[in-house]
């Protein structure tokens, strides 16, 4: 059965090859999407060729809903996005994938039923498909080579959906010892280095010493040091002093 997570339906209009449907299913499941709808697949459905490319996302193929027409596939939805790279004469809001999926996330959170339509691999959507949509999603691709294959387009929209609905921080520190050092710990590290460097005669000539100390403090404050980093840097300096004293 589909997951309970509220999400848009991804509607593949007249897909031509089973392999592309399977690859699209894999791309959807990469980002936790499992509501696939198929409109008049060229080679019929189910299609054994889709299974190999799904690679672990076969459940999406088993549960995919089959429709004869675009209108039937989106009849229960309240807002529909059409992905296309080709300019059209129809007047529609045109959104980037990021903006579209952010908008979709807000709509789904309000209880709306949302769908994202993807056109056939060879020719893309027909004007009738576009006319049925609420908005167009246009990917800012190379204008000299604007064609994305079906799975690529599904992957891109799936990724933006995940970004819009995930709490994952844009940048994070990963590893075994990632607890960041407190400012006091960094300050004490700076004191340690400053003391040893002064003993070594580093702060010379005298009239430049204050500026050198300030630059060194600035260096430590710019570095996102973990507590493990601070301990290691203390240890390096202690070992260097011991080595000099043994010599």
JSON list of C-alpha atoms in Angstrom, two decimals:
[
{"chain": "A", "resi": 1, "resn": "UNK", "atom": "CA", "xyz": [0.00, 0.00, 0.00]},
{"chain": "A", "resi": 2, "resn": "UNK", "atom": "CA", "xyz": [1.16, 3.63, -0.54]},
{"chain": "A", "resi": 3, "resn": "UNK", "atom": "CA", "xyz": [2.73, 5.42, 2.41]},
{"chain": "A", "resi": 4, "resn": "UNK", "atom": "CA", "xyz": [0.63, 7.72, 4.60]},
{"chain": "A", "resi": 5, "resn": "UNK", "atom": "CA", "xyz": [2.79, 10.76, 3.83]},
{"chain": "A", "resi": 6, "resn": "UNK", "atom": "CA", "xyz": [0.79, 13.50, 2.07]},
{"chain": "A", "resi": 7, "resn": "UNK", "atom": "CA", "xyz": [2.46, 14.10, -1.29]},
{"chain": "A", "resi": 8, "resn": "UNK", "atom": "CA", "xyz": [1.78, 14.97, -4.92]},
{"chain": "A", "resi": 9, "resn": "UNK", "atom": "CA", "xyz": [0.93, 12.36, -7.52]},
{"chain": "A", "resi": 10, "resn": "UNK", "atom": "CA", "xyz": [3.48, 12.09, -10.33]},
{"chain": "A", "resi": 11, "resn": "UNK", "atom": "CA", "xyz": [1.61, 11.58, -13.59]},
{"chain": "A", "resi": 12, "resn": "UNK", "atom": "CA", "xyz": [3.49, 10.14, -16.59]},
{"chain": "A", "resi": 13, "resn": "UNK", "atom": "CA", "xyz": [1.64, 11.02, -19.78]},
{"chain": "A", "resi": 14, "resn": "UNK", "atom": "CA", "xyz": [1.85, 8.43, -22.55]},
{"chain": "A", "resi": 15, "resn": "UNK", "atom": "CA", "xyz": [5.31, 7.13, -21.55]},
{"chain": "A", "resi": 16, "resn": "UNK", "atom": "CA", "xyz": [6.91, 5.20, -24.40]},
{"chain": "A", "resi": 17, "resn": "UNK", "atom": "CA", "xyz": [9.33, 2.71, -22.85]},
{"chain": "A", "resi": 18, "resn": "UNK", "atom": "CA", "xyz": [8.93, 0.47, -19.86]},
{"chain": "A", "resi": 19, "resn": "UNK", "atom": "CA", "xyz": [12.56, 1.10, -18.92]},
{"chain": "A", "resi": 20, "resn": "UNK", "atom": "CA", "xyz": [11.84, 4.81, -18.54]},
{"chain": "A", "resi": 21, "resn": "UNK", "atom": "CA", "xyz": [8.86, 4.12, -16.33]},
{"chain": "A", "resi": 22, "resn": "UNK", "atom": "CA", "xyz": [11.02, 1.90, -14.13]},
{"chain": "A", "resi": 23, "resn": "UNK", "atom": "CA", "xyz": [13.76, 4.52, -13.92]},
{"chain": "A", "resi": 24, "resn": "UNK", "atom": "CA", "xyz": [11.15, 7.15, -13.01]},
{"chain": "A", "resi": 25, "resn": "UNK", "atom": "CA", "xyz": [9.82, 4.89, -10.24]},
{"chain": "A", "resi": 26, "resn": "UNK", "atom": "CA", "xyz": [13.32, 4.54, -8.84]},
{"chain": "A", "resi": 27, "resn": "UNK", "atom": "CA", "xyz": [13.81, 8.32, -8.96]},
{"chain": "A", "resi": 28, "resn": "UNK", "atom": "CA", "xyz": [10.52, 8.87, -7.15]},
{"chain": "A", "resi": 29, "resn": "UNK", "atom": "CA", "xyz": [11.29, 6.40, -4.38]},
{"chain": "A", "resi": 30, "resn": "UNK", "atom": "CA", "xyz": [14.74, 7.95, -3.89]},
{"chain": "A", "resi": 31, "resn": "UNK", "atom": "CA", "xyz": [12.87, 10.91, -2.42]},
{"chain": "A", "resi": 32, "resn": "UNK", "atom": "CA", "xyz": [10.01, 9.10, -0.69]},
{"chain": "A", "resi": 33, "resn": "UNK", "atom": "CA", "xyz": [7.40, 9.58, -3.40]},
{"chain": "A", "resi": 34, "resn": "UNK", "atom": "CA", "xyz": [5.18, 6.61, -4.25]},
{"chain": "A", "resi": 35, "resn": "UNK", "atom": "CA", "xyz": [2.06, 7.96, -6.01]},
{"chain": "A", "resi": 36, "resn": "UNK", "atom": "CA", "xyz": [2.66, 7.10, -9.66]},
{"chain": "A", "resi": 37, "resn": "UNK", "atom": "CA", "xyz": [-0.06, 7.49, -12.26]},
{"chain": "A", "resi": 38, "resn": "UNK", "atom": "CA", "xyz": [0.31, 6.31, -15.85]},
{"chain": "A", "resi": 39, "resn": "UNK", "atom": "CA", "xyz": [-1.67, 7.64, -18.79]},
{"chain": "A", "resi": 40, "resn": "UNK", "atom": "CA", "xyz": [-1.89, 5.36, -21.83]},
{"chain": "A", "resi": 41, "resn": "UNK", "atom": "CA", "xyz": [1.62, 3.82, -21.81]},
{"chain": "A", "resi": 42, "resn": "UNK", "atom": "CA", "xyz": [2.62, 3.12, -25.42]},
{"chain": "A", "resi": 43, "resn": "UNK", "atom": "CA", "xyz": [3.71, -0.48, -24.78]},
{"chain": "A", "resi": 44, "resn": "UNK", "atom": "CA", "xyz": [0.85, -1.37, -22.45]},
{"chain": "A", "resi": 45, "resn": "UNK", "atom": "CA", "xyz": [0.79, -2.06, -18.73]},
{"chain": "A", "resi": 46, "resn": "UNK", "atom": "CA", "xyz": [2.09, -3.88, -16.78]},
{"chain": "A", "resi": 47, "resn": "UNK", "atom": "CA", "xyz": [5.41, -3.89, -18.60]},
{"chain": "A", "resi": 48, "resn": "UNK", "atom": "CA", "xyz": [8.18, -6.34, -17.56]},
{"chain": "A", "resi": 49, "resn": "UNK", "atom": "CA", "xyz": [10.82, -3.99, -18.94]},
{"chain": "A", "resi": 50, "resn": "UNK", "atom": "CA", "xyz": [10.03, -1.49, -16.19]},
{"chain": "A", "resi": 51, "resn": "UNK", "atom": "CA", "xyz": [10.95, -3.84, -13.36]},
{"chain": "A", "resi": 52, "resn": "UNK", "atom": "CA", "xyz": [14.72, -4.07, -13.95]},
{"chain": "A", "resi": 53, "resn": "UNK", "atom": "CA", "xyz": [15.19, -0.31, -14.02]},
{"chain": "A", "resi": 54, "resn": "UNK", "atom": "CA", "xyz": [13.05, 0.22, -10.92]},
{"chain": "A", "resi": 55, "resn": "UNK", "atom": "CA", "xyz": [15.84, -1.40, -8.84]},
{"chain": "A", "resi": 56, "resn": "UNK", "atom": "CA", "xyz": [14.10, -1.78, -5.48]},
{"chain": "A", "resi": 57, "resn": "UNK", "atom": "CA", "xyz": [11.17, 0.50, -6.25]},
{"chain": "A", "resi": 58, "resn": "UNK", "atom": "CA", "xyz": [9.06, -2.24, -7.83]},
{"chain": "A", "resi": 59, "resn": "UNK", "atom": "CA", "xyz": [6.27, -1.62, -5.35]},
{"chain": "A", "resi": 60, "resn": "UNK", "atom": "CA", "xyz": [5.58, 1.70, -7.08]},
{"chain": "A", "resi": 61, "resn": "UNK", "atom": "CA", "xyz": [5.03, -0.16, -10.34]},
{"chain": "A", "resi": 62, "resn": "UNK", "atom": "CA", "xyz": [2.70, -2.66, -8.68]},
{"chain": "A", "resi": 63, "resn": "UNK", "atom": "CA", "xyz": [0.64, 0.15, -7.18]},
{"chain": "A", "resi": 64, "resn": "UNK", "atom": "CA", "xyz": [0.76, 2.54, -10.14]},
{"chain": "A", "resi": 65, "resn": "UNK", "atom": "CA", "xyz": [-2.67, 3.71, -11.25]},
{"chain": "A", "resi": 66, "resn": "UNK", "atom": "CA", "xyz": [-3.53, 3.38, -14.94]},
{"chain": "A", "resi": 67, "resn": "UNK", "atom": "CA", "xyz": [-5.66, 5.89, -16.84]},
{"chain": "A", "resi": 68, "resn": "UNK", "atom": "CA", "xyz": [-6.77, 6.30, -20.43]},
{"chain": "A", "resi": 69, "resn": "UNK", "atom": "CA", "xyz": [-6.67, 10.11, -20.54]},
{"chain": "A", "resi": 70, "resn": "UNK", "atom": "CA", "xyz": [-4.94, 13.06, -18.91]},
{"chain": "A", "resi": 71, "resn": "UNK", "atom": "CA", "xyz": [-8.27, 14.39, -17.70]},
{"chain": "A", "resi": 72, "resn": "UNK", "atom": "CA", "xyz": [-9.07, 11.14, -15.90]},
{"chain": "A", "resi": 73, "resn": "UNK", "atom": "CA", "xyz": [-5.63, 11.01, -14.26]},
{"chain": "A", "resi": 74, "resn": "UNK", "atom": "CA", "xyz": [-5.98, 14.44, -12.68]},
{"chain": "A", "resi": 75, "resn": "UNK", "atom": "CA", "xyz": [-9.74, 14.52, -12.12]},
{"chain": "A", "resi": 76, "resn": "UNK", "atom": "CA", "xyz": [-9.45, 14.29, -8.31]},
{"chain": "A", "resi": 77, "resn": "UNK", "atom": "CA", "xyz": [-6.76, 16.96, -7.95]},
{"chain": "A", "resi": 78, "resn": "UNK", "atom": "CA", "xyz": [-7.06, 20.64, -7.06]},
{"chain": "A", "resi": 79, "resn": "UNK", "atom": "CA", "xyz": [-3.79, 21.94, -8.54]},
{"chain": "A", "resi": 80, "resn": "UNK", "atom": "CA", "xyz": [-1.65, 20.52, -11.35]},
{"chain": "A", "resi": 81, "resn": "UNK", "atom": "CA", "xyz": [1.89, 21.38, -12.46]},
{"chain": "A", "resi": 82, "resn": "UNK", "atom": "CA", "xyz": [3.01, 20.58, -16.02]},
{"chain": "A", "resi": 83, "resn": "UNK", "atom": "CA", "xyz": [6.73, 20.13, -16.61]},
{"chain": "A", "resi": 84, "resn": "UNK", "atom": "CA", "xyz": [7.87, 21.39, -20.00]},
{"chain": "A", "resi": 85, "resn": "UNK", "atom": "CA", "xyz": [10.94, 23.11, -21.44]},
{"chain": "A", "resi": 86, "resn": "UNK", "atom": "CA", "xyz": [9.23, 24.34, -24.60]},
{"chain": "A", "resi": 87, "resn": "UNK", "atom": "CA", "xyz": [7.69, 27.82, -24.82]},
{"chain": "A", "resi": 88, "resn": "UNK", "atom": "CA", "xyz": [3.91, 27.81, -25.23]},
{"chain": "A", "resi": 89, "resn": "UNK", "atom": "CA", "xyz": [1.36, 30.38, -26.30]},
{"chain": "A", "resi": 90, "resn": "UNK", "atom": "CA", "xyz": [-0.92, 29.50, -23.41]},
{"chain": "A", "resi": 91, "resn": "UNK", "atom": "CA", "xyz": [-0.93, 31.99, -20.53]},
{"chain": "A", "resi": 92, "resn": "UNK", "atom": "CA", "xyz": [0.15, 30.19, -17.37]},
{"chain": "A", "resi": 93, "resn": "UNK", "atom": "CA", "xyz": [2.25, 30.92, -14.29]},
{"chain": "A", "resi": 94, "resn": "UNK", "atom": "CA", "xyz": [5.75, 29.59, -14.98]},
{"chain": "A", "resi": 95, "resn": "UNK", "atom": "CA", "xyz": [7.73, 28.36, -11.98]},
{"chain": "A", "resi": 96, "resn": "UNK", "atom": "CA", "xyz": [11.16, 26.92, -11.34]},
{"chain": "A", "resi": 97, "resn": "UNK", "atom": "CA", "xyz": [11.23, 23.38, -9.91]},
{"chain": "A", "resi": 98, "resn": "UNK", "atom": "CA", "xyz": [12.24, 24.80, -6.53]},
{"chain": "A", "resi": 99, "resn": "UNK", "atom": "CA", "xyz": [9.39, 27.31, -6.45]},
{"chain": "A", "resi": 100, "resn": "UNK", "atom": "CA", "xyz": [6.89, 24.75, -7.75]},
{"chain": "A", "resi": 101, "resn": "UNK", "atom": "CA", "xyz": [7.67, 22.13, -5.15]},
{"chain": "A", "resi": 102, "resn": "UNK", "atom": "CA", "xyz": [7.72, 24.71, -2.37]},
{"chain": "A", "resi": 103, "resn": "UNK", "atom": "CA", "xyz": [4.28, 25.80, -3.54]},
{"chain": "A", "resi": 104, "resn": "UNK", "atom": "CA", "xyz": [3.18, 22.16, -3.77]},
{"chain": "A", "resi": 105, "resn": "UNK", "atom": "CA", "xyz": [4.35, 21.47, -0.23]},
{"chain": "A", "resi": 106, "resn": "UNK", "atom": "CA", "xyz": [2.30, 24.38, 1.08]},
{"chain": "A", "resi": 107, "resn": "UNK", "atom": "CA", "xyz": [-0.76, 23.23, -0.84]},
{"chain": "A", "resi": 108, "resn": "UNK", "atom": "CA", "xyz": [-0.45, 19.62, 0.31]},
{"chain": "A", "resi": 109, "resn": "UNK", "atom": "CA", "xyz": [-0.03, 20.82, 3.90]},
{"chain": "A", "resi": 110, "resn": "UNK", "atom": "CA", "xyz": [-3.36, 22.65, 3.53]},
{"chain": "A", "resi": 111, "resn": "UNK", "atom": "CA", "xyz": [-5.01, 19.43, 2.43]},
{"chain": "A", "resi": 112, "resn": "UNK", "atom": "CA", "xyz": [-5.06, 20.07, -1.31]},
{"chain": "A", "resi": 113, "resn": "UNK", "atom": "CA", "xyz": [-4.59, 17.25, -3.82]},
{"chain": "A", "resi": 114, "resn": "UNK", "atom": "CA", "xyz": [-1.69, 18.07, -6.12]},
{"chain": "A", "resi": 115, "resn": "UNK", "atom": "CA", "xyz": [-0.29, 16.41, -9.25]},
{"chain": "A", "resi": 116, "resn": "UNK", "atom": "CA", "xyz": [2.85, 16.91, -11.33]},
{"chain": "A", "resi": 117, "resn": "UNK", "atom": "CA", "xyz": [2.59, 15.90, -15.00]},
{"chain": "A", "resi": 118, "resn": "UNK", "atom": "CA", "xyz": [5.50, 14.71, -17.15]},
{"chain": "A", "resi": 119, "resn": "UNK", "atom": "CA", "xyz": [5.20, 14.47, -20.92]},
{"chain": "A", "resi": 120, "resn": "UNK", "atom": "CA", "xyz": [6.19, 11.66, -23.31]},
{"chain": "A", "resi": 121, "resn": "UNK", "atom": "CA", "xyz": [9.90, 11.15, -23.92]},
{"chain": "A", "resi": 122, "resn": "UNK", "atom": "CA", "xyz": [10.01, 11.94, -27.62]},
{"chain": "A", "resi": 123, "resn": "UNK", "atom": "CA", "xyz": [7.65, 14.87, -28.19]},
{"chain": "A", "resi": 124, "resn": "UNK", "atom": "CA", "xyz": [6.75, 16.20, -24.76]},
{"chain": "A", "resi": 125, "resn": "UNK", "atom": "CA", "xyz": [3.33, 17.42, -23.77]},
{"chain": "A", "resi": 126, "resn": "UNK", "atom": "CA", "xyz": [0.62, 18.43, -26.16]},
{"chain": "A", "resi": 127, "resn": "UNK", "atom": "CA", "xyz": [-1.12, 21.78, -25.80]},
{"chain": "A", "resi": 128, "resn": "UNK", "atom": "CA", "xyz": [-4.20, 19.99, -24.51]},
{"chain": "A", "resi": 129, "resn": "UNK", "atom": "CA", "xyz": [-2.14, 18.60, -21.62]},
{"chain": "A", "resi": 130, "resn": "UNK", "atom": "CA", "xyz": [-0.76, 22.05, -20.82]},
{"chain": "A", "resi": 131, "resn": "UNK", "atom": "CA", "xyz": [-4.25, 23.56, -20.96]},
{"chain": "A", "resi": 132, "resn": "UNK", "atom": "CA", "xyz": [-5.36, 21.15, -18.23]},
{"chain": "A", "resi": 133, "resn": "UNK", "atom": "CA", "xyz": [-2.58, 22.30, -15.88]},
{"chain": "A", "resi": 134, "resn": "UNK", "atom": "CA", "xyz": [-2.69, 25.09, -13.32]},
{"chain": "A", "resi": 135, "resn": "UNK", "atom": "CA", "xyz": [0.95, 26.11, -13.75]},
{"chain": "A", "resi": 136, "resn": "UNK", "atom": "CA", "xyz": [4.04, 25.25, -15.77]},
{"chain": "A", "resi": 137, "resn": "UNK", "atom": "CA", "xyz": [7.32, 24.07, -14.30]},
{"chain": "A", "resi": 138, "resn": "UNK", "atom": "CA", "xyz": [10.25, 25.12, -16.45]},
{"chain": "A", "resi": 139, "resn": "UNK", "atom": "CA", "xyz": [13.74, 23.79, -15.72]},
{"chain": "A", "resi": 140, "resn": "UNK", "atom": "CA", "xyz": [16.51, 26.36, -16.36]},
{"chain": "A", "resi": 141, "resn": "UNK", "atom": "CA", "xyz": [18.53, 24.11, -18.67]},
{"chain": "A", "resi": 142, "resn": "UNK", "atom": "CA", "xyz": [21.00, 24.86, -21.44]},
{"chain": "A", "resi": 143, "resn": "UNK", "atom": "CA", "xyz": [18.87, 26.52, -24.18]},
{"chain": "A", "resi": 144, "resn": "UNK", "atom": "CA", "xyz": [20.97, 24.79, -26.85]},
{"chain": "A", "resi": 145, "resn": "UNK", "atom": "CA", "xyz": [20.18, 21.38, -25.34]},
{"chain": "A", "resi": 146, "resn": "UNK", "atom": "CA", "xyz": [16.97, 21.68, -23.30]},
{"chain": "A", "resi": 147, "resn": "UNK", "atom": "CA", "xyz": [15.85, 18.04, -23.45]},
{"chain": "A", "resi": 148, "resn": "UNK", "atom": "CA", "xyz": [15.71, 16.09, -20.19]},
{"chain": "A", "resi": 149, "resn": "UNK", "atom": "CA", "xyz": [14.77, 12.43, -20.23]},
{"chain": "A", "resi": 150, "resn": "UNK", "atom": "CA", "xyz": [11.77, 11.32, -18.22]},
{"chain": "A", "resi": 151, "resn": "UNK", "atom": "CA", "xyz": [13.66, 9.89, -15.24]},
{"chain": "A", "resi": 152, "resn": "UNK", "atom": "CA", "xyz": [15.91, 12.96, -15.01]},
{"chain": "A", "resi": 153, "resn": "UNK", "atom": "CA", "xyz": [12.92, 15.27, -14.85]},
{"chain": "A", "resi": 154, "resn": "UNK", "atom": "CA", "xyz": [11.19, 13.10, -12.25]},
{"chain": "A", "resi": 155, "resn": "UNK", "atom": "CA", "xyz": [14.40, 12.98, -10.20]},
{"chain": "A", "resi": 156, "resn": "UNK", "atom": "CA", "xyz": [14.77, 16.75, -10.31]},
{"chain": "A", "resi": 157, "resn": "UNK", "atom": "CA", "xyz": [11.20, 17.41, -9.15]},
{"chain": "A", "resi": 158, "resn": "UNK", "atom": "CA", "xyz": [11.47, 14.67, -6.52]},
{"chain": "A", "resi": 159, "resn": "UNK", "atom": "CA", "xyz": [14.63, 16.25, -5.16]},
{"chain": "A", "resi": 160, "resn": "UNK", "atom": "CA", "xyz": [13.01, 19.66, -4.92]},
{"chain": "A", "resi": 161, "resn": "UNK", "atom": "CA", "xyz": [9.98, 18.11, -3.19]},
{"chain": "A", "resi": 162, "resn": "UNK", "atom": "CA", "xyz": [12.29, 16.51, -0.64]},
{"chain": "A", "resi": 163, "resn": "UNK", "atom": "CA", "xyz": [14.10, 19.81, -0.08]},
{"chain": "A", "resi": 164, "resn": "UNK", "atom": "CA", "xyz": [10.80, 21.62, 0.43]},
{"chain": "A", "resi": 165, "resn": "UNK", "atom": "CA", "xyz": [9.52, 19.10, 2.97]},
{"chain": "A", "resi": 166, "resn": "UNK", "atom": "CA", "xyz": [12.67, 17.94, 4.75]},
{"chain": "A", "resi": 167, "resn": "UNK", "atom": "CA", "xyz": [14.17, 19.38, 7.91]},
{"chain": "A", "resi": 168, "resn": "UNK", "atom": "CA", "xyz": [17.70, 18.54, 6.77]},
{"chain": "A", "resi": 169, "resn": "UNK", "atom": "CA", "xyz": [20.09, 21.46, 7.27]},
{"chain": "A", "resi": 170, "resn": "UNK", "atom": "CA", "xyz": [21.81, 22.71, 4.08]},
{"chain": "A", "resi": 171, "resn": "UNK", "atom": "CA", "xyz": [25.22, 22.20, 5.72]},
{"chain": "A", "resi": 172, "resn": "UNK", "atom": "CA", "xyz": [26.02, 19.88, 8.59]},
{"chain": "A", "resi": 173, "resn": "UNK", "atom": "CA", "xyz": [29.03, 18.28, 10.20]},
{"chain": "A", "resi": 174, "resn": "UNK", "atom": "CA", "xyz": [29.20, 14.49, 10.08]},
{"chain": "A", "resi": 175, "resn": "UNK", "atom": "CA", "xyz": [31.60, 12.11, 11.79]},
{"chain": "A", "resi": 176, "resn": "UNK", "atom": "CA", "xyz": [32.31, 10.33, 15.06]},
{"chain": "A", "resi": 177, "resn": "UNK", "atom": "CA", "xyz": [33.34, 13.38, 17.12]},
{"chain": "A", "resi": 178, "resn": "UNK", "atom": "CA", "xyz": [31.53, 16.38, 15.75]},
{"chain": "A", "resi": 179, "resn": "UNK", "atom": "CA", "xyz": [30.67, 18.35, 18.91]},
{"chain": "A", "resi": 180, "resn": "UNK", "atom": "CA", "xyz": [31.79, 21.89, 18.25]},
{"chain": "A", "resi": 181, "resn": "UNK", "atom": "CA", "xyz": [34.23, 23.54, 20.64]},
{"chain": "A", "resi": 182, "resn": "UNK", "atom": "CA", "xyz": [32.92, 26.33, 22.84]},
{"chain": "A", "resi": 183, "resn": "UNK", "atom": "CA", "xyz": [34.38, 29.78, 22.46]},
{"chain": "A", "resi": 184, "resn": "UNK", "atom": "CA", "xyz": [36.21, 29.48, 25.79]},
{"chain": "A", "resi": 185, "resn": "UNK", "atom": "CA", "xyz": [37.95, 26.30, 24.59]},
{"chain": "A", "resi": 186, "resn": "UNK", "atom": "CA", "xyz": [39.04, 28.03, 21.38]},
{"chain": "A", "resi": 187, "resn": "UNK", "atom": "CA", "xyz": [40.24, 31.01, 23.39]},
{"chain": "A", "resi": 188, "resn": "UNK", "atom": "CA", "xyz": [42.38, 28.79, 25.61]},
{"chain": "A", "resi": 189, "resn": "UNK", "atom": "CA", "xyz": [43.81, 27.13, 22.52]},
{"chain": "A", "resi": 190, "resn": "UNK", "atom": "CA", "xyz": [44.75, 30.57, 21.23]},
{"chain": "A", "resi": 191, "resn": "UNK", "atom": "CA", "xyz": [46.38, 31.40, 24.57]},
{"chain": "A", "resi": 192, "resn": "UNK", "atom": "CA", "xyz": [48.41, 28.20, 24.42]},
{"chain": "A", "resi": 193, "resn": "UNK", "atom": "CA", "xyz": [49.73, 28.89, 20.95]},
{"chain": "A", "resi": 194, "resn": "UNK", "atom": "CA", "xyz": [50.37, 32.55, 21.68]},
{"chain": "A", "resi": 195, "resn": "UNK", "atom": "CA", "xyz": [52.41, 31.68, 24.77]},
{"chain": "A", "resi": 196, "resn": "UNK", "atom": "CA", "xyz": [54.55, 29.11, 22.99]},
{"chain": "A", "resi": 197, "resn": "UNK", "atom": "CA", "xyz": [55.03, 31.28, 19.91]},
{"chain": "A", "resi": 198, "resn": "UNK", "atom": "CA", "xyz": [56.12, 34.17, 22.13]},
{"chain": "A", "resi": 199, "resn": "UNK", "atom": "CA", "xyz": [58.70, 31.89, 23.80]},
{"chain": "A", "resi": 200, "resn": "UNK", "atom": "CA", "xyz": [59.94, 30.92, 20.33]},
{"chain": "A", "resi": 201, "resn": "UNK", "atom": "CA", "xyz": [60.36, 34.57, 19.34]},
{"chain": "A", "resi": 202, "resn": "UNK", "atom": "CA", "xyz": [57.66, 34.48, 16.69]},
{"chain": "A", "resi": 203, "resn": "UNK", "atom": "CA", "xyz": [56.20, 37.91, 17.49]},
{"chain": "A", "resi": 204, "resn": "UNK", "atom": "CA", "xyz": [58.96, 40.00, 15.96]},
{"chain": "A", "resi": 205, "resn": "UNK", "atom": "CA", "xyz": [59.59, 42.83, 15.36]},
{"chain": "A", "resi": 206, "resn": "UNK", "atom": "CA", "xyz": [57.96, 44.34, 18.43]},
{"chain": "A", "resi": 207, "resn": "UNK", "atom": "CA", "xyz": [55.98, 47.01, 16.60]},
{"chain": "A", "resi": 208, "resn": "UNK", "atom": "CA", "xyz": [54.20, 44.31, 14.56]},
{"chain": "A", "resi": 209, "resn": "UNK", "atom": "CA", "xyz": [53.59, 41.94, 17.46]},
{"chain": "A", "resi": 210, "resn": "UNK", "atom": "CA", "xyz": [50.14, 43.22, 18.41]},
{"chain": "A", "resi": 211, "resn": "UNK", "atom": "CA", "xyz": [48.88, 42.94, 14.83]},
{"chain": "A", "resi": 212, "resn": "UNK", "atom": "CA", "xyz": [50.29, 39.40, 14.55]},
{"chain": "A", "resi": 213, "resn": "UNK", "atom": "CA", "xyz": [48.53, 38.38, 17.75]},
{"chain": "A", "resi": 214, "resn": "UNK", "atom": "CA", "xyz": [45.27, 39.86, 16.48]},
{"chain": "A", "resi": 215, "resn": "UNK", "atom": "CA", "xyz": [45.57, 38.00, 13.17]},
{"chain": "A", "resi": 216, "resn": "UNK", "atom": "CA", "xyz": [46.25, 34.76, 15.02]},
{"chain": "A", "resi": 217, "resn": "UNK", "atom": "CA", "xyz": [43.14, 35.23, 17.19]},
{"chain": "A", "resi": 218, "resn": "UNK", "atom": "CA", "xyz": [41.14, 35.97, 14.07]},
{"chain": "A", "resi": 219, "resn": "UNK", "atom": "CA", "xyz": [42.42, 32.76, 12.51]},
{"chain": "A", "resi": 220, "resn": "UNK", "atom": "CA", "xyz": [41.18, 30.63, 15.42]},
{"chain": "A", "resi": 221, "resn": "UNK", "atom": "CA", "xyz": [37.79, 32.35, 15.51]},
{"chain": "A", "resi": 222, "resn": "UNK", "atom": "CA", "xyz": [37.20, 31.72, 11.81]},
{"chain": "A", "resi": 223, "resn": "UNK", "atom": "CA", "xyz": [37.74, 27.99, 12.11]},
{"chain": "A", "resi": 224, "resn": "UNK", "atom": "CA", "xyz": [34.72, 25.79, 13.02]},
{"chain": "A", "resi": 225, "resn": "UNK", "atom": "CA", "xyz": [36.75, 23.65, 15.43]},
{"chain": "A", "resi": 226, "resn": "UNK", "atom": "CA", "xyz": [35.35, 20.60, 17.15]},
{"chain": "A", "resi": 227, "resn": "UNK", "atom": "CA", "xyz": [36.42, 19.67, 20.65]},
{"chain": "A", "resi": 228, "resn": "UNK", "atom": "CA", "xyz": [38.45, 16.84, 19.14]},
{"chain": "A", "resi": 229, "resn": "UNK", "atom": "CA", "xyz": [40.21, 19.36, 16.88]},
{"chain": "A", "resi": 230, "resn": "UNK", "atom": "CA", "xyz": [41.09, 21.54, 19.87]},
{"chain": "A", "resi": 231, "resn": "UNK", "atom": "CA", "xyz": [42.47, 18.57, 21.81]},
{"chain": "A", "resi": 232, "resn": "UNK", "atom": "CA", "xyz": [44.58, 17.51, 18.84]},
{"chain": "A", "resi": 233, "resn": "UNK", "atom": "CA", "xyz": [46.00, 20.99, 18.29]},
{"chain": "A", "resi": 234, "resn": "UNK", "atom": "CA", "xyz": [46.91, 21.27, 21.96]},
{"chain": "A", "resi": 235, "resn": "UNK", "atom": "CA", "xyz": [48.60, 17.86, 21.70]},
{"chain": "A", "resi": 236, "resn": "UNK", "atom": "CA", "xyz": [50.56, 18.82, 18.57]},
{"chain": "A", "resi": 237, "resn": "UNK", "atom": "CA", "xyz": [51.98, 21.89, 20.26]},
{"chain": "A", "resi": 238, "resn": "UNK", "atom": "CA", "xyz": [52.87, 20.03, 23.47]},
{"chain": "A", "resi": 239, "resn": "UNK", "atom": "CA", "xyz": [54.67, 17.36, 21.48]},
{"chain": "A", "resi": 240, "resn": "UNK", "atom": "CA", "xyz": [56.61, 19.93, 19.49]},
{"chain": "A", "resi": 241, "resn": "UNK", "atom": "CA", "xyz": [57.73, 21.62, 22.73]},
{"chain": "A", "resi": 242, "resn": "UNK", "atom": "CA", "xyz": [58.79, 18.26, 24.21]},
{"chain": "A", "resi": 243, "resn": "UNK", "atom": "CA", "xyz": [60.70, 17.43, 21.04]},
{"chain": "A", "resi": 244, "resn": "UNK", "atom": "CA", "xyz": [62.57, 20.74, 21.19]},
{"chain": "A", "resi": 245, "resn": "UNK", "atom": "CA", "xyz": [63.38, 20.27, 24.88]},
{"chain": "A", "resi": 246, "resn": "UNK", "atom": "CA", "xyz": [64.77, 16.76, 24.19]},
{"chain": "A", "resi": 247, "resn": "UNK", "atom": "CA", "xyz": [67.01, 18.20, 21.51]}
]
